[in-house]
Amino acid sequence: MGKFLVAGVVQRETIVKVDQIPVEYAGITGRPGTIFMSTGGDAYNESLALQWLGNSVDFMSMVGYGENMGLINPPGCEVNLVTDYVLPRLAGTPAAVVFYDENRRQQIFEDIKDLRDTPYDLDLFRERARRAEMLVVSNANFCRPLIGIGKELRKPVAVNVREYKEEKLCYNEDFLKGADILYISDDWLTGDPYDFVKSLAAKYRPWIIILGQGASGLILYDKNKNIIAHYNTVKTHKTVNTVGAGNALFSCFLHFYNKTGDSVFAVKNAMLFASYKIGFMGTSSGFMTEDEIALWRNLIWRDGR
């Protein structure tokens, strides 16, 4: 069982299935089974997945004053998270509306309230970081001090930057510099993806880079193995909803990489885990077990690894 500290955003989410993105104007569209309300957020999704896979997780986030912690563990949730480190410091709990279509495109509207300007408890960060084997950090502003704490304590730091935009480079620079393991989506990438990964590797020198490419798969860079390789997506289930797929993939990768140190083995498992997850609606259902992952891995790659 691994010990992870996961810090980042938890939010109320409304997920809406639409015909296509961008959405065409219509006064009212009434369709059953197209709107789903749940809890989400990068760190929340990652904590659920890591806990499901048998790890000990310290989930560290912030919500609005007076928020009911049933938000974190709603009725029927298959995974229960400890809420001791979810601090009610914000004027309101962050919220998001996510539109998605059958082509796996998404359009997200976020309201993070006063999250960007509200600090977390640094003593609590430091205390729990000492006990963790790995720190999983999103690029929320309040997580920024964790980068330095992780380096000071010599803990591996895994960072989910979500998307890369040149205009946000100044904001994300600390996270990119501090990451030992880096996950980035290619949503806004315009150049050659291999050149992009190589440039990140040369500039920031992380151990691992995963460039998520949606339906096309991903690129894995491993400094120690001296590899940079593309992996196509795998199909285990009919796609229902791709919201949170990157979080599921990243979490499963970290679980197996922390356990084995083998990035190729970890990324194959992670692709299976994410592929199965997108066959379900909501963030707290549709997780594979390790045994189920092994069965699918042997069917697809037939090498046991």
Coordinates of C-alpha atoms in Angstrom, one line a residue:
M1 CA 0.0 0.0 0.0
G2 CA 1.4 3.4 -1.1
K3 CA 1.1 6.6 0.9
F4 CA 0.1 9.6 -1.1
L5 CA -0.5 13.2 -0.3
V6 CA -2.9 14.6 -3.0
A7 CA -3.5 18.4 -3.0
G8 CA -5.7 20.4 -5.3
V9 CA -9.3 21.3 -6.2
V10 CA -12.6 19.7 -5.2
Q11 CA -15.7 21.3 -6.7
R12 CA -19.4 20.8 -7.5
E13 CA -19.8 19.7 -11.1
T14 CA -22.6 19.8 -13.5
I15 CA -21.8 17.6 -16.6
V16 CA -23.9 18.2 -19.7
K17 CA -23.9 16.0 -22.8
V18 CA -24.3 18.1 -26.0
D19 CA -24.4 17.2 -29.7
Q20 CA -21.3 19.1 -30.6
I21 CA -18.8 21.6 -29.3
P22 CA -19.0 24.6 -29.8
V23 CA -22.6 24.5 -28.7
E24 CA -25.1 26.0 -31.1
Y25 CA -27.6 28.4 -29.7
A26 CA -31.1 27.1 -28.8
G27 CA -33.5 28.7 -26.3
I28 CA -34.3 25.5 -24.4
T29 CA -33.1 22.0 -25.1
G30 CA -34.9 19.2 -23.2
R31 CA -33.3 15.8 -23.3
P32 CA -33.5 13.1 -20.6
G33 CA -30.3 11.6 -19.3
T34 CA -28.0 14.4 -20.5
I35 CA -27.3 16.4 -17.2
F36 CA -25.4 14.8 -14.3
M37 CA -24.5 16.6 -11.1
S38 CA -21.7 15.3 -8.8
T39 CA -18.5 16.2 -7.0
G40 CA -15.4 16.6 -9.0
G41 CA -12.1 18.4 -9.3
D42 CA -8.6 17.1 -10.2
A43 CA -7.4 16.3 -6.7
Y44 CA -10.7 14.8 -5.7
N45 CA -10.8 12.5 -8.7
E46 CA -7.1 11.4 -8.2
S47 CA -7.7 10.8 -4.5
L48 CA -10.7 8.5 -5.2
A49 CA -8.7 6.5 -7.8
L50 CA -5.6 6.1 -5.6
Q51 CA -7.7 5.1 -2.6
W52 CA -9.6 2.6 -4.7
L53 CA -6.4 1.0 -5.8
G54 CA -5.5 0.3 -2.1
N55 CA -3.4 3.3 -1.2
S56 CA -3.5 5.5 1.9
V57 CA -4.4 9.0 0.7
D58 CA -4.3 12.4 2.5
F59 CA -6.6 14.5 0.4
M60 CA -5.8 18.2 1.0
S61 CA -8.2 20.8 -0.4
M62 CA -10.4 23.7 0.6
V63 CA -14.2 24.3 0.4
G64 CA -16.6 27.0 1.4
Y65 CA -17.4 28.0 5.0
G66 CA -20.0 25.6 6.4
E67 CA -19.8 23.2 3.5
N68 CA -21.2 19.7 4.4
M69 CA -18.6 17.1 4.0
G70 CA -21.1 14.9 2.4
L71 CA -19.8 16.7 -0.7
I72 CA -16.7 14.6 -0.4
N73 CA -18.4 11.3 0.4
P74 CA -21.9 11.4 -1.1
P75 CA -24.4 8.6 -0.6
G76 CA -23.6 5.6 -2.8
C77 CA -20.0 6.5 -3.3
E78 CA -17.8 3.4 -3.6
V79 CA -14.8 5.1 -2.1
N80 CA -14.7 7.0 1.2
L81 CA -12.1 9.7 1.7
V82 CA -10.8 11.1 5.0
T83 CA -12.0 14.7 5.2
D84 CA -9.7 15.9 8.0
Y85 CA -7.6 17.9 5.6
V86 CA -10.4 19.5 3.6
L87 CA -10.4 22.9 5.1
P88 CA -13.5 25.2 5.1
R89 CA -11.7 28.4 4.3
L90 CA -13.3 29.7 1.2
A91 CA -16.2 32.2 0.7
G92 CA -17.9 29.4 -1.4
T93 CA -17.1 26.0 -2.7
P94 CA -15.6 26.0 -6.3
A95 CA -18.0 24.9 -9.1
A96 CA -17.8 23.9 -12.7
V97 CA -20.1 23.2 -15.6
V98 CA -18.7 20.8 -18.2
F99 CA -20.1 20.3 -21.7
Y100 CA -18.9 17.2 -23.6
D101 CA -19.7 15.6 -26.9
E102 CA -19.3 12.2 -28.5
N103 CA -16.0 13.3 -30.1
R104 CA -14.4 13.6 -26.6
R105 CA -14.3 17.3 -26.8
Q106 CA -15.0 19.3 -23.7
Q107 CA -15.9 22.9 -22.9
I108 CA -15.5 23.8 -19.2
F109 CA -16.8 26.8 -17.3
E110 CA -15.2 27.2 -13.8
D111 CA -15.8 29.4 -10.8
I112 CA -13.1 28.8 -8.3
K113 CA -14.4 31.5 -5.9
D114 CA -11.6 32.9 -3.8
L115 CA -9.4 29.8 -4.1
R116 CA -6.6 31.6 -5.8
D117 CA -6.1 34.1 -3.0
T118 CA -6.7 31.8 0.0
P119 CA -3.6 30.0 1.5
Y120 CA -3.7 26.5 2.9
D121 CA -2.2 25.6 6.3
L122 CA 1.5 25.2 5.7
D123 CA 2.2 23.3 8.9
L124 CA -0.4 20.8 7.9
F125 CA 1.1 20.5 4.5
R126 CA 4.5 19.8 6.0
E127 CA 3.3 17.4 8.6
R128 CA 1.5 15.2 6.1
A129 CA 4.2 15.5 3.5
R130 CA 6.7 13.9 5.9
R131 CA 4.5 10.8 6.1
A132 CA 3.9 10.5 2.4
E133 CA 5.8 8.5 -0.2
M134 CA 4.8 10.8 -3.0
L135 CA 3.2 14.2 -3.3
V136 CA 0.5 14.6 -6.0
V137 CA 0.1 18.3 -6.7
S138 CA -2.3 20.1 -9.0
N139 CA -1.4 23.6 -10.2
A140 CA -3.9 25.4 -7.9
N141 CA -2.2 28.4 -6.4
F142 CA -2.5 27.3 -2.8
C143 CA -0.5 24.1 -3.7
R144 CA 2.5 26.1 -4.8
P145 CA 4.3 25.9 -1.4
L146 CA 4.1 22.1 -1.6
I147 CA 6.7 22.1 -4.4
G148 CA 9.4 23.5 -2.0
I149 CA 8.3 21.3 0.9
G150 CA 8.6 18.2 -1.3
K151 CA 12.1 19.2 -2.5
E152 CA 13.2 19.9 1.1
L153 CA 11.9 16.6 2.3
R154 CA 13.2 14.8 -0.8
K155 CA 9.8 13.4 -1.7
P156 CA 8.9 12.7 -5.3
V157 CA 6.5 15.4 -6.7
A158 CA 4.0 14.5 -9.3
V159 CA 2.3 17.5 -10.9
N160 CA -0.9 17.6 -13.1
V161 CA -0.7 20.9 -15.1
R162 CA -3.8 19.9 -17.1
E163 CA -3.1 22.2 -20.1
Y164 CA -0.2 24.0 -21.5
K165 CA -0.6 27.6 -22.8
E166 CA 2.2 30.0 -23.4
E167 CA 0.3 32.8 -21.8
K168 CA 0.1 30.8 -18.6
L169 CA 3.7 29.8 -18.5
C170 CA 4.7 32.4 -15.9
Y171 CA 1.9 31.0 -13.6
N172 CA 2.9 27.4 -14.1
E173 CA 6.7 27.8 -14.0
D174 CA 7.1 26.8 -10.4
F175 CA 5.0 23.6 -11.0
L176 CA 7.0 22.7 -14.1
K177 CA 10.3 23.3 -12.4
G178 CA 9.3 21.3 -9.4
A179 CA 7.8 18.2 -11.0
D180 CA 9.6 14.9 -11.0
I181 CA 6.6 13.4 -12.7
L182 CA 4.6 15.6 -15.0
Y183 CA 1.2 15.2 -16.7
I184 CA 0.1 17.6 -19.4
S185 CA -2.9 17.5 -21.8
D186 CA -2.3 18.4 -25.4
D187 CA -5.5 20.3 -25.7
W188 CA -3.8 23.6 -26.7
L189 CA -0.7 22.1 -28.3
T190 CA -0.1 23.4 -31.9
G191 CA 3.4 22.1 -32.7
D192 CA 4.9 18.6 -33.0
P193 CA 4.1 16.7 -29.8
Y194 CA 7.5 14.9 -29.7
D195 CA 9.3 18.2 -30.0
F196 CA 7.2 19.6 -27.3
V197 CA 7.9 16.7 -24.9
K198 CA 11.7 16.9 -25.7
S199 CA 11.7 20.6 -25.0
L200 CA 10.0 20.2 -21.7
A201 CA 12.5 17.4 -20.8
A202 CA 15.5 19.5 -21.7
K203 CA 14.2 22.6 -19.9
Y204 CA 12.8 21.2 -16.7
R205 CA 14.5 17.8 -16.4
P206 CA 11.7 15.7 -14.8
W207 CA 12.0 11.9 -14.5
I208 CA 8.7 11.3 -16.3
I209 CA 6.5 13.2 -18.7
I210 CA 3.1 12.0 -19.8
L211 CA 1.5 14.0 -22.6
G212 CA -2.2 13.0 -22.8
Q213 CA -3.5 13.1 -26.3
G214 CA -7.2 12.2 -25.8
A215 CA -8.5 9.7 -28.3
S216 CA -5.1 9.4 -29.9
G217 CA -3.4 8.0 -26.8
L218 CA -0.4 9.5 -25.1
I219 CA 3.4 10.0 -25.2
L220 CA 5.5 8.7 -22.4
Y221 CA 9.0 10.1 -21.7
D222 CA 11.2 8.4 -19.2
K223 CA 14.6 10.0 -18.5
N224 CA 16.1 6.9 -16.7
K225 CA 14.9 4.5 -19.4
N226 CA 15.9 6.9 -22.1
I227 CA 12.6 6.4 -24.0
I228 CA 10.1 8.6 -25.6
A229 CA 7.2 6.6 -27.1
H230 CA 3.6 6.9 -28.2
Y231 CA 0.9 4.5 -27.0
N232 CA -2.4 4.2 -28.8
T233 CA -5.6 4.2 -26.8
V234 CA -7.1 0.9 -25.8
K235 CA -10.8 0.1 -25.7
T236 CA -12.4 -1.8 -22.9
H237 CA -15.9 -0.2 -22.8
K238 CA -18.3 1.9 -24.7
T239 CA -17.5 5.6 -24.0
V240 CA -20.1 7.3 -21.9
N241 CA -18.3 10.3 -20.5
T242 CA -14.6 11.4 -20.7
V243 CA -14.7 13.9 -17.9
G244 CA -11.9 13.0 -15.5
A245 CA -10.2 10.5 -17.8
G246 CA -6.8 12.3 -17.5
N247 CA -7.1 12.2 -13.7
A248 CA -7.9 8.5 -13.7
L249 CA -5.0 7.8 -16.0
F250 CA -2.5 9.9 -14.0
S251 CA -3.6 8.3 -10.7
C252 CA -3.3 4.7 -11.9
F253 CA 0.1 5.5 -13.4
L254 CA 1.4 6.9 -10.1
H255 CA 0.0 3.9 -8.2
F256 CA 1.9 1.4 -10.3
Y257 CA 5.0 3.5 -10.8
N258 CA 5.3 4.0 -7.0
K259 CA 4.8 0.3 -6.6
T260 CA 7.2 -1.0 -9.3
G261 CA 9.3 1.8 -10.7
D262 CA 8.5 0.6 -14.2
S263 CA 7.0 3.5 -16.2
V264 CA 6.0 1.3 -19.3
F265 CA 4.2 -1.2 -17.1
A266 CA 2.5 1.6 -15.2
V267 CA 1.4 3.5 -18.3
K268 CA -0.2 0.3 -19.9
N269 CA -2.2 -0.2 -16.7
A270 CA -3.1 3.4 -16.6
M271 CA -4.5 3.4 -20.1
L272 CA -6.7 0.4 -19.3
F273 CA -7.9 2.0 -16.1
A274 CA -8.8 5.2 -17.9
S275 CA -10.4 3.4 -20.8
Y276 CA -12.7 1.5 -18.5
K277 CA -13.5 4.6 -16.4
I278 CA -14.9 6.6 -19.4
G279 CA -17.6 3.9 -19.7
F280 CA -19.3 5.3 -16.6
M281 CA -20.9 8.6 -15.6
G282 CA -19.5 10.4 -12.6
T283 CA -16.2 10.4 -10.9
S284 CA -16.7 7.9 -8.1
S285 CA -17.7 4.8 -10.2
G286 CA -16.2 2.7 -12.9
F287 CA -12.8 1.8 -11.4
M288 CA -11.0 -1.4 -12.3
T289 CA -9.3 -3.5 -9.7
E290 CA -5.7 -4.6 -10.1
D291 CA -6.9 -8.1 -11.0
E292 CA -9.1 -6.8 -13.7
I293 CA -6.3 -4.6 -15.1
A294 CA -4.0 -7.6 -15.2
L295 CA -6.6 -9.6 -17.2
W296 CA -7.0 -6.9 -19.8
R297 CA -3.3 -6.2 -20.0
N298 CA -2.6 -9.9 -20.8
L299 CA -5.3 -9.9 -23.4
I300 CA -4.0 -6.8 -25.2
W301 CA -0.2 -7.0 -24.8
R302 CA 0.2 -10.7 -24.0
D303 CA 3.6 -10.1 -22.2
G304 CA 2.5 -10.0 -18.6
R305 CA 4.0 -6.6 -18.4

